[in-house]
């Protein structure tokens, strides 16, 4: 029999023994005498199982982590030593849920520290003192049982499905098994679930999640299932795959029986998953697949395909090259002029980022901005743009040249970072640039989603910044937002501006401008492209116009020339 | 020959052994088992192959077993060699190694004498 065969039969014998009622301890130790001495000390109170090296120990642990109360681990062993054993289990939430006491004859503190860093709970020194051994074993088991049950780590309390940590563990087990068929992975994404929570309250939100969890358990018995936030994952053999129509029917049932109406769900499916990829990567792929139809109201189900794969890879490349691009100054700041409706002159600009690769190719903002917003890298771009704008203004101020306010965008990610206010304030105050020269534009979604936002805006205002509300009119709470947050200006979104010329559009915009003015806010119209729009906005006292009608975004050089001309005119 | 006399002969601490292993029957059982313990063989095989990494593991185990059985002299000799090899796995100190062999042989012969009576 080869060694693996021997291992397997040994394991099955060990597993066979896992049936007693006493708590179970796994002793991983290569020396038979040491094993027996431990057994002698502990056998009255515990069921003892043995593994003669780390590798066998790991196999036993993987099959029995649910039943084991403790592992006693020797450090120096052939095949796989105690250090490697600890390393292998420390990143697996389920395996590392079983506490490990290291048995050591070693007097080296370094070794002990290394074991503790790798997650060991305690030490027992050789030679064994029976009282000490029993005492430590007892107290570690008791400690672990009082702090946590495996259930907490393994199961999501609300739905009874796996947690993400244990899902990864089980998916990896299945994918690396001998099973020859393929597997599919799906995600059900409750898009807009935050809205459910904010409209109906968190309790209702929990009810929805529990309902879906229950539905999953009833309908999807052959799968490995997990919930993570507002996403439900399921891995199942491809053989049992449902047709798209059947699946759609099931989903319709799910939605119609839900505790809230009009639940918005999107499903991403990855068929015949790549079994060599890490579970987390597979999950990323289905999430992205579901996201690809986020704004498509006619589709509920999307299947991972070459196109999505290509986008995924492009996204990854962009993320990986981001740091380098920032270093190489591939991000350029361009300036789109804002024109006063009263003077017809340029009175400000918005700084916009452009990504021009070293080889000259241009990455469209629509391709990289949503990505960097999603992964958080956008805040580094925000900061970079802010610094560039400050540098430009500072230089012109020092040279005595005319300057006008240049607004910059502050994304949601920047807002969530606690250091943002201090960072931005320090930069601009240290340079001695008047604060009203750099207004901050917050998007409406950024402004409405978080309760802390009021704090942040207030802090920025206290420092002296002016705050503009960007994309006004695109979200669902523009108006309520105006009542709570102290904005200095609103920027009418292009989608609103495009309604100029229709009766309703004209009415809304006319009144919006009135409301804003009455509340002491300026109004900037964005995305203005046609003369009738300009005429209408002027007639209705809109303060400022930004858009292709006057100018597209300009490189710094041209923008500087525009500012220079202001000096000549004055 | 009693178990206690055997311990005196091999340079061990009978009382400590009794305390560690709880009763004389167990002490007797384990010292007889020691005749089959393979850690010394792992050590000597590894040394003859010049594999001091494995030699370290062997003597480290031997030290642990000797300590558990309260074989004081053997434990001390094994402990010194363990420390030498822990710090430098490129060579073995012949004197320390010889002392381990000498103590091991003394231990084995005492146990054999005890078992054959």
XYZ file of C-alpha atoms in Angstrom:
687
model
C 0.000 0.000 0.000
C 1.359 3.429 -0.818
C 1.675 6.078 1.794
C -1.505 7.920 0.856
C -3.491 4.716 1.004
C -2.066 4.024 4.395
C -2.985 7.502 5.538
C -6.517 7.146 4.277
C -7.142 3.862 5.994
C -5.625 5.250 9.146
C -7.878 8.281 8.951
C -10.975 6.207 8.388
C -10.083 4.176 11.454
C -9.656 7.376 13.385
C -12.935 8.756 12.090
C -14.589 5.499 13.110
C -13.593 6.265 16.669
C -15.230 9.665 16.634
C -18.400 8.487 18.250
C -17.918 8.602 21.984
C -19.489 11.129 24.277
C -16.398 12.470 25.996
C -14.718 15.579 24.636
C -12.197 14.743 21.979
C -8.559 15.663 21.844
C -6.252 15.189 18.898
C -2.629 14.519 19.802
C -0.217 15.287 16.969
C 3.098 13.783 18.025
C 5.626 11.601 16.251
C 7.012 9.795 19.284
C 4.992 6.838 20.423
C 6.089 7.026 24.045
C 5.158 10.660 24.309
C 1.795 9.872 22.749
C 1.149 7.101 25.218
C 2.182 9.145 28.196
C -0.283 11.849 27.185
C -2.936 9.226 26.664
C -2.279 7.822 30.133
C -2.662 11.246 31.645
C -5.823 12.209 29.753
C -7.700 9.047 28.850
C -10.002 8.998 31.856
C -11.552 12.320 30.976
C -11.176 12.555 27.223
C -11.220 10.526 24.053
C -7.783 10.764 22.561
C -6.930 10.494 18.872
C -3.479 10.416 17.412
C -1.668 11.620 14.341
C 2.020 10.887 13.916
C 2.853 14.054 12.024
C 1.373 17.397 10.968
C 0.078 16.139 7.659
C -1.917 13.299 9.127
C -3.034 15.694 11.845
C -4.307 18.135 9.239
C -6.279 15.431 7.459
C -7.883 14.305 10.703
C -8.647 17.906 11.642
C -10.274 18.689 8.287
C -12.663 15.792 8.677
C -13.374 16.276 12.371
C -12.972 19.939 13.302
C -16.599 19.960 14.427
C -16.013 17.255 17.008
C -12.587 18.161 18.339
C -12.257 20.196 21.503
C -8.503 20.579 21.463
C -5.279 19.744 19.659
C -2.059 18.920 21.481
C 0.700 19.619 19.003
C 4.340 18.621 19.046
C 6.692 21.019 17.276
C 9.465 18.912 15.791
C 8.049 16.122 13.644
C 8.911 14.533 10.322
C 6.879 15.168 7.109
C 5.118 18.256 8.481
C 6.223 19.977 11.657
C 4.127 21.901 14.156
C 4.967 25.313 12.729
C 3.716 24.392 9.273
C 0.650 22.748 10.771
C -0.187 25.993 12.578
C 0.475 28.029 9.443
C -1.850 25.846 7.415
C -4.763 26.153 9.791
C -4.415 29.758 10.866
C -6.162 31.244 7.832
C -9.012 28.784 7.846
C -11.691 29.994 10.212
C -13.098 26.547 10.825
C -9.865 24.649 11.329
C -8.431 27.339 13.558
C -11.566 27.307 15.687
C -10.099 24.273 17.464
C -7.597 25.538 20.043
C -4.035 24.250 19.929
C -1.747 23.647 22.893
C 1.847 23.169 21.842
C 3.711 20.448 23.702
C 7.344 21.307 23.781
C 10.594 20.300 25.340
C 12.018 23.422 23.836
C 13.246 26.165 26.089
C 13.587 28.599 23.206
C 11.427 31.668 23.670
C 11.602 32.383 19.924
C 9.905 29.099 19.181
C 7.187 29.812 21.693
C 6.586 33.289 20.316
C 6.470 31.882 16.814
C 3.803 29.367 17.871
C 1.756 32.040 19.615
C 1.931 34.273 16.554
C 0.689 31.363 14.503
C -2.330 31.051 16.723
C -1.382 28.540 19.419
C -3.321 29.030 22.661
C -0.865 27.743 25.227
C 2.157 25.540 25.959
C 2.801 22.427 27.941
C 6.407 21.637 28.677
C 7.993 18.236 28.537
C 8.519 16.465 30.851
C 4.794 16.290 31.454
C 3.430 16.965 34.866
C 0.046 15.217 34.904
C -1.614 17.906 37.003
C -0.347 20.683 34.771
C -1.396 18.846 31.621
C -4.898 18.164 32.871
C -5.259 21.671 34.253
C -4.220 23.419 31.041
C -6.244 21.159 28.809
C -9.258 21.695 30.985
C -8.942 25.463 31.158
C -8.306 25.960 27.440
C -11.316 23.840 26.541
C -13.489 25.661 29.045
C -12.266 29.050 27.855
C -12.998 28.222 24.256
C -16.425 26.860 25.016
C -17.378 29.910 27.011
C -16.249 32.384 24.370
C -17.544 30.858 21.232
C -19.305 27.990 19.724
C -18.258 26.790 16.337
C -21.727 27.649 15.173
C -20.976 31.363 15.470
C -18.170 31.087 13.018
C -19.708 28.537 10.767
C -23.289 29.669 10.421
C -24.887 32.991 9.768
C -27.158 33.569 12.732
C -29.924 35.216 10.770
C -30.357 32.695 7.979
C -28.643 29.545 9.159
C -26.609 29.518 5.965
C -22.827 29.373 6.053
C -20.821 32.474 6.782
C -18.455 33.569 4.054
C -15.450 32.182 5.942
C -16.904 28.731 6.196
C -18.308 28.940 2.667
C -14.769 29.444 1.353
C -13.635 26.469 3.408
C -16.362 24.143 2.144
C -16.133 25.318 -1.459
C -12.385 24.705 -1.448
C -12.951 21.224 -0.015
C -15.453 20.354 -2.721
C -13.497 21.851 -5.594
C -10.328 20.013 -4.639
C -12.167 16.717 -4.117
C -12.087 13.762 -6.507
C -15.602 14.508 -7.789
C -15.297 14.580 -11.551
C -18.337 16.649 -12.527
C -18.429 20.420 -12.815
C -19.822 22.985 -10.423
C -21.776 26.202 -10.872
C -21.596 29.154 -8.533
C -24.388 31.669 -8.227
C -24.954 34.850 -6.310
C -28.269 36.468 -5.555
C -27.636 40.131 -4.995
C -30.272 42.248 -3.295
C -29.478 45.469 -5.041
C -30.848 48.487 -3.316
C -31.160 46.568 -0.052
C -29.867 49.606 1.806
C -33.022 51.278 0.655
C -35.162 48.529 2.217
C -33.321 49.062 5.481
C -33.683 52.818 5.402
C -37.309 52.862 4.281
C -38.729 49.939 6.274
C -36.195 49.733 9.101
C -33.531 47.164 9.869
C -35.938 44.718 11.428
C -37.840 44.468 8.184
C -34.514 44.173 6.398
C -33.580 41.227 8.607
C -36.933 39.628 7.894
C -36.231 39.824 4.193
C -32.825 38.211 4.630
C -34.232 35.454 6.836
C -36.992 34.855 4.307
C -34.526 34.425 1.478
C -32.302 32.202 3.623
C -35.251 29.957 4.386
C -36.254 29.880 0.757
C -32.727 28.864 -0.182
C -32.689 26.060 2.342
C -36.040 24.766 1.098
C -35.315 24.987 -2.610
C -31.633 24.367 -2.894
C -30.854 21.359 -0.771
C -27.939 20.031 -2.762
C -25.957 23.238 -2.590
C -23.380 24.777 -0.352
C -24.929 28.106 0.568
C -23.802 31.248 2.305
C -24.983 34.720 3.053
C -22.745 37.747 3.144
C -24.516 41.052 3.753
C -27.117 41.397 1.046
C -25.646 38.625 -1.103
C -26.492 34.920 -1.151
C -24.013 32.471 -2.631
C -24.651 28.937 -3.738
C -22.351 26.280 -5.178
C -23.947 23.216 -6.740
C -23.089 20.452 -9.188
C -23.607 21.621 -12.767
C -25.684 18.522 -13.412
C -28.499 19.906 -11.306
C -28.470 23.205 -13.191
C -31.885 24.760 -13.827
C -32.831 26.247 -17.149
C -32.982 30.036 -17.263
C -36.763 30.075 -17.598
C -37.304 27.800 -14.616
C -34.899 29.835 -12.629
C -36.656 33.051 -13.565
C -39.968 31.503 -12.504
C -38.497 30.510 -9.144
C -37.112 33.982 -8.643
C -40.477 35.526 -9.438
C -41.983 33.309 -6.749
C -39.285 34.400 -4.341
C -39.928 38.075 -4.997
C -43.707 37.810 -4.834
C -43.631 36.016 -1.471
C -41.184 38.430 0.123
C -42.095 40.470 3.224
C -41.626 43.687 1.202
C -42.894 44.386 -2.278
C -40.794 45.170 -5.323
C -37.654 43.522 -4.024
C -34.936 44.204 -6.567
C -32.748 41.174 -7.135
C -30.023 40.331 -9.596
C -28.531 36.889 -10.050
C -25.048 36.202 -11.361
C -24.130 32.687 -12.392
C -20.741 31.235 -13.161
C -21.175 27.892 -14.885
C -18.486 25.184 -14.739
C -16.278 27.187 -12.416
C -12.526 27.126 -12.730
C -11.638 24.633 -10.036
C -8.088 25.924 -9.719
C -9.178 29.426 -8.742
C -9.557 30.472 -5.105
C -13.156 30.553 -3.803
C -12.875 34.288 -3.169
C -11.940 34.864 -6.813
C -14.902 32.800 -7.975
C -17.173 34.872 -5.757
C -15.736 38.096 -7.154
C -16.593 36.834 -10.611
C -20.246 36.129 -9.875
C -20.625 39.420 -8.044
C -19.286 41.210 -11.077
C -21.611 39.193 -13.282
C -24.617 40.254 -11.231
C -23.347 43.828 -11.269
C -23.156 43.801 -15.070
C -26.963 43.949 -15.216
C -27.403 46.287 -12.250
C -28.939 49.005 -14.388
C -30.759 46.757 -16.790
C -34.358 46.670 -15.636
C -35.361 43.904 -18.004
C -32.813 41.338 -16.845
C -32.627 39.477 -13.544
C -30.122 36.786 -14.443
C -26.698 37.132 -15.994
C -24.267 34.360 -16.829
C -20.526 34.866 -16.591
C -19.151 34.998 -20.116
C -16.122 36.057 -22.120
C -17.206 39.680 -22.154
C -17.569 39.857 -18.389
C -14.336 37.936 -18.016
C -12.580 40.459 -20.256
C -13.988 43.344 -18.232
C -12.947 41.617 -15.032
C -9.431 41.232 -16.359
C -9.282 44.820 -17.597
C -10.468 45.980 -14.190
C -7.830 43.902 -12.477
C -5.149 45.290 -14.749
C -6.298 48.821 -13.995
C -6.214 48.147 -10.280
C -2.809 46.566 -10.463
C -1.302 49.383 -12.507
C -2.966 52.112 -10.473
C -0.084 52.836 -8.102
C 2.360 52.975 -10.954
C 0.082 55.217 -12.993
C -0.160 57.598 -10.066
C 3.621 57.603 -9.688
C 4.165 58.122 -13.430
C 1.730 61.015 -13.393
C -0.508 59.302 -15.924
C -3.475 60.968 -14.285
C -3.927 64.452 -15.680
C -6.044 67.195 -14.287
C -8.211 68.974 -16.845
C -10.333 72.015 -16.208
C -13.847 72.665 -17.440
C -14.710 76.360 -17.338
C -17.794 77.665 -15.567
C -19.306 80.747 -17.156
C -21.185 83.468 -15.326
C -24.633 84.115 -16.815
C -24.330 87.753 -15.843
C -20.928 88.677 -17.230
C -20.560 85.893 -19.809
C -17.021 85.527 -18.515
C -15.270 82.516 -16.999
C -15.699 82.679 -13.237
C -14.530 79.256 -12.181
C -13.775 75.725 -13.284
C -14.231 72.138 -12.233
C -11.111 69.983 -12.039
C -11.621 66.647 -13.767
C -9.281 63.701 -13.956
C -8.123 62.178 -17.215
C -6.057 59.002 -17.462
C -3.553 59.032 -20.278
C -1.312 55.983 -20.339
C 2.414 56.286 -20.947
C 1.881 54.915 -24.454
C -0.638 57.653 -25.195
C -3.833 55.599 -24.923
C -6.650 57.318 -23.114
C -8.682 55.406 -20.547
C -12.215 56.745 -20.560
C -13.376 58.124 -17.186
C -16.481 55.931 -17.478
C -14.180 52.891 -17.501
C -12.039 53.665 -14.506
C -14.009 55.976 -12.227
C -16.811 53.534 -11.314
C -14.170 50.846 -10.729
C -12.054 53.017 -8.464
C -15.159 54.207 -6.694
C -16.050 50.604 -5.993
C -12.633 49.534 -4.743
C -11.835 52.738 -2.902
C -8.826 53.818 -4.946
C -10.786 56.888 -6.012
C -9.895 58.659 -2.783
C -6.251 58.666 -3.851
C -7.283 60.248 -7.138
C -9.382 62.827 -5.292
C -6.392 63.740 -3.217
C -4.052 63.852 -6.185
C -6.392 66.172 -8.095
C -6.787 68.371 -5.025
C -3.019 68.665 -4.658
C -2.544 69.467 -8.334
C -5.195 72.157 -8.189
C -3.643 73.655 -5.069
C -0.202 73.621 -6.679
C -1.485 75.390 -9.770
C -3.308 78.060 -7.769
C -0.383 78.533 -5.408
C 2.034 79.102 -8.254
C -0.222 81.655 -9.915
C -0.844 83.467 -6.647
C 2.907 83.655 -6.012
C 3.473 84.993 -9.512
C 0.768 87.588 -9.058
C -1.387 86.155 -11.849
C -5.201 86.149 -11.726
C -6.930 83.083 -10.259
C -10.514 81.851 -10.140
C -12.138 79.145 -7.971
C -11.490 75.580 -9.108
C -13.827 73.002 -7.612
C -12.749 69.442 -6.951
C -14.735 66.248 -6.433
C -14.870 64.477 -3.135
C -16.032 60.901 -3.593
C -17.892 58.789 -1.108
C -14.716 56.945 -0.187
C -12.920 60.140 0.710
C -15.860 61.170 2.827
C -15.785 57.945 4.799
C -12.151 58.389 5.737
C -11.815 60.025 9.103
C -8.619 61.832 8.156
C -10.060 63.604 5.128
C -10.973 66.925 6.702
C -7.631 67.302 8.403
C -5.667 66.248 5.355
C -7.395 68.643 2.992
C -7.444 71.494 5.467
C -3.760 71.130 6.317
C -2.752 71.087 2.679
C -4.614 74.209 1.682
C -3.914 76.163 4.873
C -0.200 75.378 4.706
C -0.056 76.713 1.172
C -1.952 79.816 2.215
C -4.536 79.519 -0.551
C -7.861 81.266 0.196
C -10.333 78.515 0.981
C -13.055 79.838 -1.294
C -10.778 79.177 -4.264
C -11.270 75.413 -3.916
C -14.940 74.484 -3.454
C -15.624 70.815 -2.741
C -18.200 68.985 -4.811
C -20.054 66.171 -3.051
C -22.252 63.898 -5.101
C -25.804 63.572 -4.015
C -25.446 59.850 -3.292
C -22.392 60.554 -1.202
C -24.256 63.239 0.626
C -27.366 61.297 1.513
C -26.194 57.825 2.383
C -24.416 58.400 5.604
C -25.466 59.997 8.826
C -21.896 61.077 9.513
C -21.984 63.220 6.438
C -23.530 66.115 8.301
C -20.579 66.071 10.683
C -18.130 66.075 7.839
C -19.795 68.881 5.915
C -20.069 70.906 9.101
C -16.376 70.401 9.808
C -15.414 71.453 6.301
C -17.611 74.514 6.624
C -16.009 75.383 9.943
C -12.593 75.303 8.314
C -13.957 77.659 5.647
C -14.444 75.495 2.566
C -17.477 75.983 0.389
C -19.456 72.885 -0.465
C -21.324 72.244 -3.700
C -23.868 69.526 -4.161
C -23.012 67.663 -7.331
C -25.382 65.708 -9.609
C -28.413 67.411 -8.109
C -31.605 65.775 -9.357
C -30.263 62.294 -10.050
C -30.998 60.674 -6.709
C -34.149 60.200 -4.750
C -33.522 62.513 -1.870
C -32.132 65.678 -3.396
C -34.671 67.884 -1.751
C -34.555 66.431 1.734
C -30.812 66.701 1.522
C -31.028 70.453 1.030
C -32.906 70.833 4.269
C -30.257 69.162 6.376
C -26.919 69.999 4.787
C -25.429 73.485 4.541
C -24.500 73.644 0.864
C -23.241 76.808 -0.779
C -24.333 75.793 -4.246
C -26.154 73.071 -6.108
C -25.133 71.699 -9.477
C -28.091 70.768 -11.661
C -27.299 67.453 -13.280
C -27.167 67.082 -17.054
C -30.197 64.787 -16.931
C -32.247 67.673 -15.525
C -30.772 70.212 -17.895
C -31.735 67.924 -20.789
C -35.407 68.344 -19.855
C -35.265 72.059 -20.633
C -37.734 72.743 -23.433
C -40.361 70.403 -22.059
C -43.159 71.993 -20.078
C -42.544 69.944 -16.956
C -38.786 70.240 -17.177
C -38.984 74.007 -17.440
C -41.277 74.161 -14.422
C -39.069 72.005 -12.256
C -35.877 73.818 -13.090
C -37.413 77.274 -12.703
C -38.632 76.359 -9.238
C -35.448 74.565 -8.263
C -33.489 77.711 -8.990
C -35.962 79.713 -6.943
C -35.791 77.335 -4.017
C -32.009 77.299 -4.048
C -31.783 81.086 -4.206
C -34.276 81.502 -1.442
C -32.195 79.180 0.705
C -29.108 81.235 -0.078
C -27.495 78.824 -2.500
C -26.027 79.480 -5.922
C -27.062 77.351 -8.884
C -24.666 75.871 -11.430
C -26.096 74.070 -14.470
C -23.996 71.214 -15.791
C -23.846 69.512 -19.170
C -25.230 72.513 -21.018
C -24.804 71.952 -24.733
C -27.387 74.022 -26.630
C -28.235 77.664 -27.044
C -31.930 77.353 -26.015
C -30.768 75.806 -22.745
C -28.429 78.738 -22.164
C -31.192 81.222 -22.932
C -33.627 79.513 -20.595
C -31.105 79.339 -17.749
C -30.128 82.991 -18.150
C -33.754 84.034 -18.215
C -34.421 82.151 -15.001
C -31.441 83.580 -13.124
C -29.299 80.469 -12.995
C -25.951 81.790 -11.783
C -23.410 79.711 -13.633
C -23.211 77.470 -16.673
C -20.810 74.627 -17.302
C -20.881 72.519 -20.447
C -19.767 71.935 -23.997
C -21.768 74.930 -25.205
C -19.009 77.099 -23.775
C -16.104 74.747 -23.424
C -15.046 71.158 -22.960
C -12.506 70.333 -20.217
C -9.128 71.915 -21.028
C -5.574 70.972 -20.229
C -3.920 73.076 -17.520
C -1.946 75.024 -20.102
C -5.053 76.260 -21.940
C -6.936 76.858 -18.721
C -4.087 79.052 -17.517
C -4.295 81.077 -20.735
C -8.002 81.641 -20.057
C -7.191 82.919 -16.587
C -4.383 85.109 -17.947
C -6.879 86.815 -20.276
C -8.990 87.761 -17.261
C -6.042 89.773 -16.021
C -5.720 91.570 -19.367
C -9.403 92.420 -19.426
C -9.335 93.676 -15.844
C 15.891 -5.694 41.234
C 13.143 -3.202 41.973
C 12.065 -0.391 39.633
C 13.693 1.973 42.067
C 17.002 0.127 41.890
C 16.775 0.150 38.125
C 16.437 3.942 38.226
C 19.456 4.203 40.495
C 21.449 2.126 38.062
C 20.544 4.142 34.974
C 20.958 7.493 36.674
C 17.311 8.508 36.952
C 14.977 9.907 39.572
C 12.494 7.259 40.628
C 10.363 9.560 42.763
C 9.994 12.042 39.968
C 8.995 9.247 37.608
C 6.405 8.039 40.057
C 4.989 11.512 40.289
C 4.904 12.004 36.523
C 3.508 8.616 35.674
C 1.255 8.316 38.664
C 1.953 4.762 39.833
C 4.646 2.114 39.774
C 2.830 -0.151 37.316
C 2.797 2.632 34.749
C 6.436 3.501 35.422
C 7.325 -0.101 34.826
C 5.253 -0.249 31.670
C 6.833 2.850 30.213
C 10.440 2.019 31.012
C 9.950 -1.355 29.284
C 8.461 0.485 26.335
C 11.544 2.629 26.192
C 13.434 -0.416 24.869
C 11.450 0.011 21.642
C 11.584 3.792 21.420
C 12.950 4.833 18.037
C 14.272 8.315 18.789
C 17.834 7.060 19.453
C 17.771 5.179 16.181
C 16.600 8.323 14.339
C 19.526 10.158 15.921
C 22.224 7.596 15.137
C 20.988 6.924 11.595
C 20.873 10.637 10.845
C 24.348 11.217 12.291
C 25.830 8.443 10.187
C 24.251 10.067 7.117
C 25.448 13.520 8.139
C 21.826 14.750 8.282
C 22.001 16.972 11.344
C 18.562 18.449 10.788
C 16.999 15.046 11.416
C 19.588 14.320 14.098
C 18.342 17.399 15.912
C 14.775 16.159 15.748
C 15.862 12.715 17.017
C 17.808 13.974 19.989
C 15.138 16.543 20.758
C 12.585 13.747 20.945
C 14.935 11.584 22.990
C 15.359 14.446 25.413
C 11.584 14.769 25.758
C 11.070 11.057 26.328
C 13.939 10.876 28.830
C 12.474 13.855 30.646
C 9.019 12.277 30.783
C 10.525 9.082 32.230
C 12.759 11.051 34.599
C 15.939 9.508 33.150
C 17.948 12.391 34.550
C 21.412 11.627 33.207
C 20.220 10.729 29.728
C 17.989 13.777 29.654
C 20.931 16.051 30.560
C 23.204 14.540 27.913
C 20.462 14.703 25.262
C 19.628 18.237 26.268
C 23.214 19.451 25.757
C 23.418 17.857 22.333
C 19.980 19.283 21.437
C 21.152 22.801 22.218
C 24.383 22.333 20.276
C 22.480 21.117 17.203
C 19.785 23.736 17.537
C 22.384 26.460 17.217
C 24.509 24.828 14.525
C 23.217 22.142 12.245
C 26.387 21.927 10.158
C 28.293 19.655 12.515
C 27.878 17.509 15.607
C 29.949 17.822 18.765
C 31.554 14.382 19.053
C 32.016 14.593 22.833
C 28.368 15.475 23.480
C 27.260 12.796 21.050
C 29.467 10.202 22.766
C 27.977 11.158 26.126
C 24.443 10.614 24.790
C 25.413 7.177 23.461
C 27.103 6.254 26.727
C 24.097 7.266 28.821
C 21.667 5.636 26.438
C 23.592 2.348 26.579
C 23.706 2.523 30.372
C 19.953 3.137 30.490
C 19.153 0.315 28.092
C 21.369 -2.186 29.877
C 19.814 -1.329 33.237
C 16.308 -1.726 31.845
C 17.245 -4.999 30.147
C 18.709 -6.320 33.360
C 15.496 -5.320 35.118
C 13.288 -6.939 32.477
C 15.222 -10.194 32.343
C 15.131 -11.010 36.010
